[in-house]
Short mmCIF file of C-alpha atoms and ligand atoms in Angstrom, two decimals:
data_model
loop_
_atom_site.label_atom_id
_atom_site.label_comp_id
_atom_site.label_asym_id
_atom_site.label_seq_id
_atom_site.Cartn_x
_atom_site.Cartn_y
_atom_site.Cartn_z
CA UNK A 1 18.89 10.12 0.94
CA UNK A 2 17.42 7.64 3.39
CA UNK A 3 14.14 6.04 2.44
CA UNK A 4 10.95 7.51 3.82
CA UNK A 5 7.82 5.80 5.10
CA UNK A 6 6.12 7.53 2.18
CA UNK A 7 8.45 5.94 -0.34
CA UNK A 8 7.09 2.60 0.80
CA UNK A 9 3.45 3.70 1.13
CA UNK A 10 2.42 5.82 -1.84
CA UNK A 11 -1.08 6.78 -2.83
CA UNK A 12 -1.76 5.77 -6.41
CA UNK A 13 -4.15 3.98 -8.71
CA UNK A 14 -4.41 0.36 -9.77
CA UNK A 15 -3.70 -2.09 -11.06
CA UNK A 16 0.10 -2.11 -10.70
CA UNK A 17 2.71 0.00 -8.96
CA UNK A 18 5.53 -0.92 -11.34
CA UNK A 19 3.38 -1.09 -14.48
CA UNK A 20 0.87 1.72 -13.81
CA UNK A 21 2.04 4.09 -11.07
CA UNK A 22 5.71 4.05 -12.14
CA UNK A 23 5.06 4.68 -15.86
CA UNK A 24 2.71 7.55 -14.99
CA UNK A 25 5.47 9.13 -12.89
CA UNK A 26 7.88 8.52 -15.79
CA UNK A 27 5.62 10.58 -18.06
CA UNK A 28 5.60 13.24 -15.41
CA UNK A 29 9.38 13.28 -15.09
CA UNK A 30 9.70 13.52 -18.85
CA UNK A 31 7.51 16.64 -18.83
CA UNK A 32 9.67 18.18 -16.13
CA UNK A 33 12.76 17.59 -18.27
CA UNK A 34 11.09 19.20 -21.30
CA UNK A 35 10.14 22.18 -19.17
CA UNK A 36 13.62 22.51 -17.69
CA UNK A 37 15.13 22.45 -21.16
CA UNK A 38 12.62 25.04 -22.33
CA UNK A 39 11.45 22.86 -25.24
CA UNK A 40 8.01 21.75 -24.07
CA UNK A 41 6.23 24.20 -26.36
CA UNK A 42 8.25 23.20 -29.41
CA UNK A 43 7.33 19.50 -29.23
CA UNK A 44 4.87 18.32 -31.88
CA UNK A 45 4.90 14.55 -31.33
CA UNK A 46 5.94 11.95 -28.79
CA UNK A 47 6.58 8.22 -28.96
CA UNK A 48 6.60 5.69 -26.13
CA UNK A 49 8.44 2.37 -26.18
CA UNK A 50 7.70 -0.33 -23.62
CA UNK A 51 10.21 -3.12 -23.00
CA UNK A 52 10.46 -6.40 -21.10
CA UNK A 53 7.65 -7.02 -18.65
CA UNK A 54 6.14 -3.59 -19.37
CA UNK A 55 5.58 -4.77 -22.95
CA UNK A 56 4.53 -8.34 -22.16
CA UNK A 57 1.95 -7.46 -19.49
CA UNK A 58 1.56 -3.75 -20.24
CA UNK A 59 -1.91 -3.97 -21.74
CA UNK A 60 -3.28 -5.96 -18.81
CA UNK A 61 -1.62 -3.60 -16.36
CA UNK A 62 -2.71 -0.38 -18.16
CA UNK A 63 0.90 0.66 -18.72
CA UNK A 64 0.07 2.34 -22.02
CA UNK A 65 -2.73 4.32 -20.44
CA UNK A 66 -0.61 5.31 -17.43
CA UNK A 67 2.32 6.51 -19.53
CA UNK A 68 0.06 8.65 -21.73
CA UNK A 69 -1.83 10.11 -18.79
CA UNK A 70 1.50 10.96 -17.15
CA UNK A 71 2.52 12.80 -20.32
CA UNK A 72 -0.84 14.57 -20.26
CA UNK A 73 0.07 15.90 -16.82
CA UNK A 74 -1.91 13.57 -14.55
CA UNK A 75 -0.34 12.30 -11.32
CA UNK A 76 -1.02 8.91 -9.69
CA UNK A 77 -1.57 10.44 -6.25
CA UNK A 78 -4.40 12.76 -7.23
CA UNK A 79 -5.85 11.50 -10.51
CA UNK A 80 -9.55 10.71 -10.38
CA UNK A 81 -9.66 7.00 -11.33
CA UNK A 82 -13.06 7.44 -12.98
CA UNK A 83 -11.84 10.34 -15.14
CA UNK A 84 -8.69 8.44 -16.16
CA UNK A 85 -10.56 6.04 -18.46
CA UNK A 86 -12.23 8.85 -20.37
CA UNK A 87 -9.01 10.86 -20.70
CA UNK A 88 -7.21 7.82 -22.15
CA UNK A 89 -10.01 7.05 -24.59
CA UNK A 90 -9.97 10.66 -25.78
CA UNK A 91 -6.25 10.48 -26.54
CA UNK A 92 -6.60 7.21 -28.46
CA UNK A 93 -9.79 8.11 -30.34
CA UNK A 94 -8.96 11.72 -31.17
CA UNK A 95 -5.27 11.14 -31.89
CA UNK A 96 -4.30 14.16 -29.85
CA UNK A 97 -2.35 14.34 -26.61
CA UNK A 98 -2.05 17.54 -24.62
CA UNK A 99 1.43 17.42 -23.08
CA UNK A 100 1.22 18.69 -19.49
CA UNK A 101 -2.34 19.72 -20.33
CA UNK A 102 -1.05 22.60 -22.45
CA UNK A 103 0.94 21.55 -25.54
CA UNK A 104 -1.14 19.74 -28.14
CA UNK A 105 0.74 17.05 -30.07
CA UNK A 106 -0.43 14.44 -32.52
CA UNK A 107 -0.58 10.93 -31.18
CA UNK A 108 -1.35 7.83 -33.21
CA UNK A 109 -1.70 4.99 -30.71
CA UNK A 110 -0.91 2.27 -33.28
CA UNK A 111 2.39 3.76 -34.40
CA UNK A 112 3.50 5.85 -31.42
CA UNK A 113 2.84 3.42 -28.54
CA UNK A 114 5.23 0.59 -29.24
CA UNK A 115 5.35 -2.71 -27.37
CA UNK A 116 8.86 -4.13 -27.80
CA UNK A 117 8.02 -7.77 -27.08
CA UNK A 118 11.08 -9.87 -26.34
CA UNK A 119 13.40 -6.89 -25.87
CA UNK A 120 14.70 -5.82 -22.48
CA UNK A 121 16.59 -2.75 -21.27
CA UNK A 122 18.79 -2.56 -18.13
CA UNK A 123 15.87 -3.76 -15.98
CA UNK A 124 12.90 -6.06 -16.75
CA UNK A 125 10.59 -3.01 -16.57
CA UNK A 126 11.95 -0.52 -19.09
CA UNK A 127 10.41 2.29 -21.09
CA UNK A 128 11.73 4.98 -23.37
CA UNK A 129 10.00 8.23 -24.31
CA UNK A 130 10.93 10.30 -27.36
CA UNK A 131 9.92 13.87 -28.18
CA UNK A 132 10.19 15.29 -31.69
CA UNK A 133 9.92 18.81 -33.09
CA UNK A 134 7.95 20.07 -36.11
CA UNK A 135 10.60 18.64 -38.47
CA UNK A 136 10.10 15.21 -37.01
CA UNK A 137 13.55 15.30 -35.42
CA UNK A 138 13.86 13.69 -32.00
CA UNK A 139 15.09 16.51 -29.80
CA UNK A 140 14.96 14.65 -26.50
CA UNK A 141 14.53 11.10 -25.25
CA UNK A 142 14.91 9.38 -21.91
CA UNK A 143 14.99 5.79 -20.66
CA UNK A 144 13.16 5.01 -17.44
CA UNK A 145 13.20 1.88 -15.33
CA UNK A 146 10.27 1.04 -13.10
CA UNK A 147 12.01 -0.80 -10.26
CA UNK A 148 8.98 -1.73 -8.15
CA UNK A 149 6.57 -0.07 -5.76
CA UNK A 150 6.09 2.92 -8.09
CA UNK A 151 9.79 3.87 -7.92
CA UNK A 152 11.07 5.22 -11.21
CA UNK A 153 14.70 5.78 -11.99
CA UNK A 154 16.52 6.86 -15.14
CA UNK A 155 18.86 4.37 -16.76
CA UNK A 156 21.89 6.50 -15.82
CA UNK A 157 20.80 6.52 -12.16
CA UNK A 158 20.43 2.72 -12.28
CA UNK A 159 23.94 2.31 -13.64
CA UNK A 160 25.60 4.83 -11.30
CA UNK A 161 27.66 3.22 -8.53
CA UNK A 162 26.46 3.60 -4.93
CA UNK A 163 27.30 7.04 -3.56
CA UNK A 164 27.08 8.68 -6.99
CA UNK A 165 23.39 8.99 -7.29
CA UNK A 166 22.83 5.28 -7.85
CA UNK A 167 19.90 3.40 -6.38
CA UNK A 168 18.27 4.25 -3.09
CA UNK A 169 20.00 5.20 0.12
CA UNK A 170 23.31 6.18 -1.43
CA UNK A 171 23.63 9.72 -0.16
CA UNK A 172 24.86 11.23 3.08
CA UNK A 173 22.98 10.34 6.28
CA UNK A 174 19.95 12.55 6.75
CA UNK A 175 18.29 10.72 9.61
CA UNK A 176 19.33 10.09 13.23
CA UNK A 177 19.12 6.30 12.99
CA UNK A 178 20.44 5.13 9.68
CA UNK A 179 20.24 1.39 9.07
CA UNK A 180 20.80 -0.84 6.10
CA UNK A 181 20.05 -4.26 7.54
CA UNK A 182 17.72 -5.84 10.08
CA UNK A 183 20.74 -6.53 12.31
CA UNK A 184 21.62 -2.83 12.31
CA UNK A 185 18.00 -1.88 12.92
CA UNK A 186 17.75 -4.20 15.94
CA UNK A 187 21.10 -3.01 17.29
CA UNK A 188 19.97 0.62 17.09
CA UNK A 189 16.67 -0.20 18.81
CA UNK A 190 18.52 -2.00 21.61
CA UNK A 191 21.18 0.67 22.01
CA UNK A 192 18.68 3.54 22.18
CA UNK A 193 15.88 1.63 23.88
CA UNK A 194 13.48 2.30 21.03
CA UNK A 195 10.82 0.26 19.29
CA UNK A 196 11.13 -0.07 15.52
CA UNK A 197 8.18 2.32 15.15
CA UNK A 198 9.77 4.92 17.44
CA UNK A 199 13.00 4.70 15.45
CA UNK A 200 11.25 4.92 12.08
CA UNK A 201 9.13 7.86 13.23
CA UNK A 202 12.19 9.70 14.59
CA UNK A 203 13.82 9.27 11.19
CA UNK A 204 10.66 10.45 9.45
CA UNK A 205 10.47 13.51 11.67
CA UNK A 206 14.02 14.40 10.65
CA UNK A 207 13.16 13.95 6.96
CA UNK A 208 10.15 16.24 7.49
CA UNK A 209 12.33 18.97 8.98
CA UNK A 210 11.13 18.24 12.52
CA UNK A 211 7.43 18.57 11.75
CA UNK A 212 5.94 15.54 13.53
CA UNK A 213 2.40 16.79 13.03
CA UNK A 214 2.91 16.70 9.28
CA UNK A 215 4.28 13.17 9.51
CA UNK A 216 1.31 11.99 11.56
CA UNK A 217 -1.12 13.67 9.17
CA UNK A 218 0.47 11.92 6.19
CA UNK A 219 0.39 8.53 7.92
CA UNK A 220 -3.26 9.09 8.87
CA UNK A 221 -3.99 9.96 5.23
CA UNK A 222 -2.41 6.68 4.12
CA UNK A 223 -4.64 4.74 6.51
CA UNK A 224 -7.66 6.74 5.32
CA UNK A 225 -7.02 5.71 1.72
CA UNK A 226 -6.51 2.08 2.75
CA UNK A 227 -9.68 2.08 4.86
CA UNK A 228 -11.75 3.76 2.16
CA UNK A 229 -10.45 1.26 -0.35
CA UNK A 230 -11.63 -1.62 1.85
CA UNK A 231 -15.04 0.03 2.32
CA UNK A 232 -15.49 0.68 -1.39
CA UNK A 233 -14.33 -2.81 -2.30
CA UNK A 234 -16.88 -4.34 0.08
CA UNK A 235 -19.74 -2.51 -1.63
CA UNK A 236 -18.81 -2.62 -5.32
CA UNK A 237 -20.50 -5.24 -7.44
CA UNK A 238 -20.16 -6.30 -11.05
CA UNK A 239 -17.35 -7.58 -13.21
CA UNK A 240 -13.62 -7.00 -13.17
CA UNK A 241 -12.23 -5.30 -16.29
CA UNK A 242 -11.18 -7.31 -19.36
CA UNK A 243 -11.62 -10.77 -17.76
CA UNK A 244 -15.26 -10.05 -16.90
CA UNK A 245 -14.91 -12.22 -13.81
CA UNK A 246 -17.41 -11.25 -11.14
CA UNK A 247 -16.19 -9.38 -8.08
CA UNK A 248 -16.47 -11.59 -4.99
CA UNK A 249 -15.78 -9.32 -2.02
CA UNK A 250 -19.27 -7.79 -2.02
CA UNK A 251 -20.83 -11.26 -2.14
CA UNK A 252 -18.73 -12.47 0.79
CA UNK A 253 -19.51 -9.28 2.68
CA UNK A 254 -23.25 -9.81 2.31
CA UNK A 255 -22.90 -13.43 3.45
CA UNK A 256 -21.01 -12.42 6.58
CA UNK A 257 -23.36 -9.55 7.39
CA UNK A 258 -26.45 -11.71 6.88
CA UNK A 259 -25.57 -14.01 9.74
CA UNK A 260 -23.46 -12.23 12.37
CA UNK A 261 -24.42 -14.77 15.06
CA UNK A 262 -22.54 -17.45 13.14
CA UNK A 263 -19.33 -15.73 14.14
CA UNK A 264 -20.00 -16.65 17.76
CA UNK A 265 -19.92 -20.33 16.84
CA UNK A 266 -17.30 -20.25 14.09
CA UNK A 267 -13.83 -19.62 15.51
CA UNK A 268 -12.45 -19.08 12.03
CA UNK A 269 -14.94 -16.38 11.00
CA UNK A 270 -12.32 -13.71 11.69
CA UNK A 271 -10.22 -15.31 8.96
CA UNK A 272 -13.09 -14.77 6.54
CA UNK A 273 -13.15 -11.10 7.44
CA UNK A 274 -9.41 -10.69 6.98
CA UNK A 275 -9.53 -12.50 3.63
CA UNK A 276 -12.43 -10.31 2.63
CA UNK A 277 -10.63 -7.06 3.52
CA UNK A 278 -7.65 -8.07 1.39
CA UNK A 279 -9.77 -9.17 -1.56
CA UNK A 280 -11.83 -5.98 -1.40
CA UNK A 281 -8.68 -3.89 -1.81
CA UNK A 282 -7.29 -6.02 -4.60
CA UNK A 283 -10.55 -5.99 -6.53
CA UNK A 284 -10.47 -2.22 -6.31
CA UNK A 285 -6.87 -2.32 -7.50
CA UNK A 286 -7.80 -4.57 -10.43
CA UNK A 287 -10.44 -2.01 -11.40
CA UNK A 288 -7.91 0.83 -11.47
CA UNK A 289 -9.18 2.30 -8.20
CA UNK A 290 -7.41 4.43 -5.60
CA UNK A 291 -5.02 2.28 -3.54
CA UNK A 292 -1.83 2.61 -1.52
CA UNK A 293 1.28 0.77 -2.72
CA UNK A 294 2.02 -1.52 0.20
CA UNK A 295 4.74 -2.00 -0.90
CA UNK A 296 3.27 -2.59 -4.39
CA UNK A 297 -0.18 -2.49 -5.91
CA UNK A 298 -0.35 -6.21 -6.65
CA UNK A 299 0.21 -6.80 -2.93
CA UNK A 300 -1.82 -3.78 -1.83
CA UNK A 301 -4.45 -5.73 0.11
CA UNK A 302 -2.30 -7.50 2.70
CA UNK A 303 -1.22 -4.63 4.94
CA UNK A 304 -4.66 -2.92 4.98
CA UNK A 305 -6.31 -6.27 5.78
CA UNK A 306 -3.99 -7.01 8.68
CA UNK A 307 -4.23 -3.44 9.92
CA UNK A 308 -8.03 -3.68 9.75
CA UNK A 309 -7.75 -6.93 11.73
CA UNK A 310 -5.80 -4.96 14.34
CA UNK A 311 -8.29 -2.08 14.51
CA UNK A 312 -11.46 -4.20 14.42
CA UNK A 313 -10.56 -7.29 16.42
CA UNK A 314 -7.95 -6.06 18.91
CA UNK A 315 -7.52 -3.23 21.41
CA UNK A 316 -6.28 -0.57 19.03
CA UNK A 317 -5.45 3.12 19.12
CA UNK A 318 -4.67 5.94 16.72
CA UNK A 319 -1.01 5.76 17.72
CA UNK A 320 -1.12 1.98 17.27
CA UNK A 321 -2.15 2.47 13.63
CA UNK A 322 0.77 4.89 13.10
CA UNK A 323 3.16 2.47 14.82
CA UNK A 324 1.86 -0.38 12.65
CA UNK A 325 2.52 1.54 9.43
CA UNK A 326 5.89 2.87 10.63
CA UNK A 327 7.06 -0.63 11.58
CA UNK A 328 5.80 -2.10 8.31
CA UNK A 329 7.59 0.64 6.38
CA UNK A 330 10.88 0.05 8.21
CA UNK A 331 10.69 -3.65 7.28
CA UNK A 332 9.75 -2.73 3.71
CA UNK A 333 12.84 -0.52 3.50
CA UNK A 334 15.00 -3.58 4.26
CA UNK A 335 13.54 -5.33 1.22
CA UNK A 336 13.90 -2.26 -0.95
CA UNK A 337 17.51 -1.62 0.09
CA UNK A 338 18.80 -5.19 0.10
CA UNK A 339 16.67 -7.03 -2.44
CA UNK A 340 13.70 -5.90 -4.50
CA UNK A 341 9.96 -5.45 -4.23
CA UNK A 342 9.47 -5.96 -7.95
CA UNK A 343 7.65 -9.04 -9.25
CA UNK A 344 9.40 -8.54 -12.59
CA UNK A 345 12.77 -8.83 -10.87
CA UNK A 346 12.15 -11.61 -8.35
CA UNK A 347 8.64 -13.02 -8.73
CA UNK A 348 5.65 -12.73 -6.46
CA UNK A 349 7.72 -13.54 -3.37
CA UNK A 350 9.14 -10.02 -3.76
CA UNK A 351 5.68 -8.43 -3.75
CA UNK A 352 3.26 -10.56 -1.77
CA UNK A 353 6.08 -12.08 0.28
CA UNK A 354 7.46 -8.66 1.25
CA UNK A 355 3.98 -7.39 2.14
CA UNK A 356 3.29 -10.49 4.24
CA UNK A 357 6.57 -10.00 6.07
CA UNK A 358 5.88 -6.29 6.67
CA UNK A 359 2.37 -6.98 7.93
CA UNK A 360 3.51 -9.80 10.23
CA UNK A 361 6.22 -7.68 11.85
CA UNK A 362 3.94 -4.66 12.17
CA UNK A 363 1.14 -6.64 13.77
CA UNK A 364 3.54 -8.18 16.26
CA UNK A 365 4.82 -4.71 17.13
CA UNK A 366 1.40 -3.27 17.96
CA UNK A 367 0.42 -6.38 19.89
CA UNK A 368 3.35 -5.78 22.23
CA UNK A 369 6.11 -7.98 20.82
CA UNK A 370 9.79 -7.30 21.54
CA UNK A 371 11.87 -6.06 18.61
CA UNK A 372 13.35 -9.57 18.26
CA UNK A 373 9.88 -11.10 18.09
CA UNK A 374 8.97 -8.48 15.48
CA UNK A 375 12.01 -9.46 13.42
CA UNK A 376 11.05 -13.12 13.88
CA UNK A 377 7.49 -12.47 12.67
CA UNK A 378 8.76 -10.59 9.62
CA UNK A 379 11.17 -13.43 8.85
CA UNK A 380 8.46 -16.09 9.10
CA UNK A 381 6.24 -13.95 6.88
CA UNK A 382 8.81 -14.11 4.10
CA UNK A 383 10.25 -17.57 4.70
CA UNK A 384 7.02 -19.26 3.74
CA UNK A 385 6.57 -17.27 0.57
CA UNK A 386 10.04 -18.06 -0.79
CA UNK A 387 10.06 -19.17 -4.40
CA UNK A 388 6.58 -17.88 -5.21
CA UNK A 389 6.31 -17.10 -8.90
CA UNK A 390 4.54 -14.25 -10.66
CA UNK A 391 2.34 -15.63 -13.43
CA UNK A 392 -0.77 -13.46 -13.73
CA UNK A 393 -3.31 -14.84 -16.17
CA UNK A 394 -3.64 -12.64 -19.28
CA UNK A 395 -1.27 -10.15 -17.63
CA UNK A 396 -4.10 -8.95 -15.41
CA UNK A 397 -3.56 -8.31 -11.71
CA UNK A 398 -6.50 -10.57 -10.90
CA UNK A 399 -5.67 -14.29 -10.88
CA UNK A 400 -3.85 -15.35 -8.77
CA UNK A 401 -3.26 -11.91 -7.25
CA UNK A 402 -6.59 -11.16 -5.56
CA UNK A 403 -6.93 -14.44 -3.65
CA UNK A 404 -3.22 -14.47 -2.98
CA UNK A 405 -3.52 -11.27 -0.98
CA UNK A 406 -6.18 -12.89 1.20
CA UNK A 407 -3.99 -15.93 1.77
CA UNK A 408 -0.95 -13.79 2.61
CA UNK A 409 -2.91 -11.66 5.09
CA UNK A 410 -3.89 -14.83 6.98
CA UNK A 411 -0.32 -16.08 6.76
CA UNK A 412 0.94 -12.79 8.22
CA UNK A 413 -1.33 -13.15 11.25
CA UNK A 414 -0.17 -16.74 11.74
CA UNK A 415 3.45 -15.60 11.48
CA UNK A 416 2.82 -12.99 14.18
CA UNK A 417 1.22 -15.55 16.47
CA UNK A 418 4.04 -18.04 15.96
CA UNK A 419 6.67 -15.41 16.71
CA UNK A 420 4.87 -14.18 19.81
CA UNK A 421 4.74 -17.72 21.21
CA UNK A 422 8.54 -17.66 21.17
CA UNK A 423 11.14 -15.45 22.80
CA UNK A 424 12.60 -13.90 19.65
CA UNK A 425 15.35 -16.49 19.22
CA UNK A 426 15.07 -18.27 15.90
CA UNK A 427 17.13 -20.14 13.35
CA UNK A 428 16.95 -17.93 10.24
CA UNK A 429 17.61 -14.19 10.49
CA UNK A 430 15.45 -11.73 8.58
CA UNK A 431 18.56 -10.50 6.76
CA UNK A 432 19.43 -13.97 5.48
CA UNK A 433 15.80 -14.56 4.50
CA UNK A 434 15.77 -11.31 2.50
CA UNK A 435 18.98 -12.31 0.77
CA UNK A 436 17.55 -15.77 0.05
CA UNK A 437 14.45 -14.22 -1.49
CA UNK A 438 16.55 -12.02 -3.75
CA UNK A 439 18.91 -14.78 -4.87
CA UNK A 440 15.99 -17.15 -5.43
CA UNK A 441 14.33 -14.44 -7.50
CA UNK A 442 17.42 -13.99 -9.65
CA UNK A 443 17.39 -17.76 -10.27
CA UNK A 444 13.77 -17.72 -11.46
CA UNK A 445 13.39 -18.00 -15.20
CA UNK A 446 11.92 -14.88 -16.74
CA UNK A 447 8.66 -16.72 -17.49
CA UNK A 448 7.99 -16.65 -13.76
CA UNK A 449 8.74 -12.95 -13.32
CA UNK A 450 5.69 -10.99 -14.43
CA UNK A 451 5.89 -11.85 -18.08
CA UNK A 452 2.76 -14.04 -18.21
CA UNK A 453 4.69 -16.61 -20.25
CA UNK A 454 4.70 -19.42 -17.67
CA UNK A 455 2.83 -20.98 -14.76
CA UNK A 456 -0.87 -20.24 -14.37
CA UNK A 457 -0.72 -17.76 -17.23
CA UNK A 458 0.00 -20.68 -19.57
CA UNK A 459 -1.48 -23.78 -17.94
CA UNK A 460 -4.66 -22.54 -16.25
CA UNK A 461 -7.74 -23.75 -18.10
CA UNK A 462 -11.16 -22.13 -17.78
CA UNK A 463 -13.38 -23.98 -15.33
CA UNK A 464 -17.10 -24.34 -15.97
CA UNK A 465 -19.33 -24.82 -12.97
CA UNK A 466 -22.85 -26.07 -13.64
S1 SF4 B 1 1.30 -12.76 -9.21
FE1 SF4 B 1 2.03 -11.52 -7.45
S2 SF4 B 1 3.72 -10.25 -8.24
FE2 SF4 B 1 2.58 -11.07 -9.99
S3 SF4 B 1 1.13 -9.45 -10.55
FE3 SF4 B 1 0.07 -10.88 -9.13
S4 SF4 B 1 0.42 -10.03 -7.06
FE4 SF4 B 1 1.88 -9.00 -8.44
#
């Protein structure tokens, strides 16, 4: 199966795609297996094991909560974020979990939610779920790997060679313009005289059985969620969970709104707005709110911020928004197919770097760039994030994540502008930059890959301001 735009952009809840959205889907998949085997109603207890980064940063990323809510039958794309907290507390406090909302099983959080610190499965984000019958005998268990962006695969799928159900894009062609690299994508665009968005949308139409209206409606829904997330983030006040740090987007928003004339004199005021849009989304994400993986939750603010820059500060159109998201998704697919979008696999360059690259290319596309300038913008967007580590303080997707999204959104716009000043010719291809990111990520010590055992997570000291 070829990747879809909606594999890259998925509606979910914060704070993490790999640590929250993925584990919730894993719980869901486990329920489906129990149903298929006809044993759901004979299960009397379950146990969840978290491994690698899911164990080390699972509490800060709500992995435990997500896995249990998935087993209770909730889905990331339609769960009410406000109801999620209460549902989780009920499970922990009452010691009862209703599998799929129907089969009551006992659940002792202290003994049945196990954080395997220091142990890793086939991937840095591993989890295993066990189901036992009334005799206490484990009648079914499954290992899941959360490989970034909310994608969940079973361990056997991860190990299968390409073409035998292994990782993404291993099946027969199902789209008119199949591509696996940026070079192939550009060649197809040139050969068929298509923009990247036109190509991606033609593929999406084929995946949707020819129903272009349905595709457009789904893309519009993605933008709606992104836009609502910005709006909510601008208004919400108070503290972020666990850290109790104050939210800043609403403060910045009030400052900007209080003095709109200043924008006429300050040429960089637009940068403040873009930074604000990104931070608003990531504060919502940190609070477990409704966000779109773009391509992950930790990096969820960059693409909405740059798209909001396009709609608010440029001549924009409804089709332009669709083209933006289609182009961004096509670039995101290159990262997903040839490298990774998982911070646990390759550090923050894989999350924020990929999002910056996607946003830069997409913005160039809707501002009228050639496909080669788009590729150039996407390459610049990644090149200057290479080597960026993932070291969230206390395992929370807050510091450095929230500010980092603002910085990357600005960087994406700069990358677009640099590329559009050129003619598309440039020294480093997007393909080689993607490969460099991946290989650099593999070289990173695990303490810099979403384990909160290095970098800021270890050396940052609290700062008191009088
Ligand atoms: S540092 Fe980057 S990759 Fe790590 S959790 Fe934060 S945003 Fe995600």
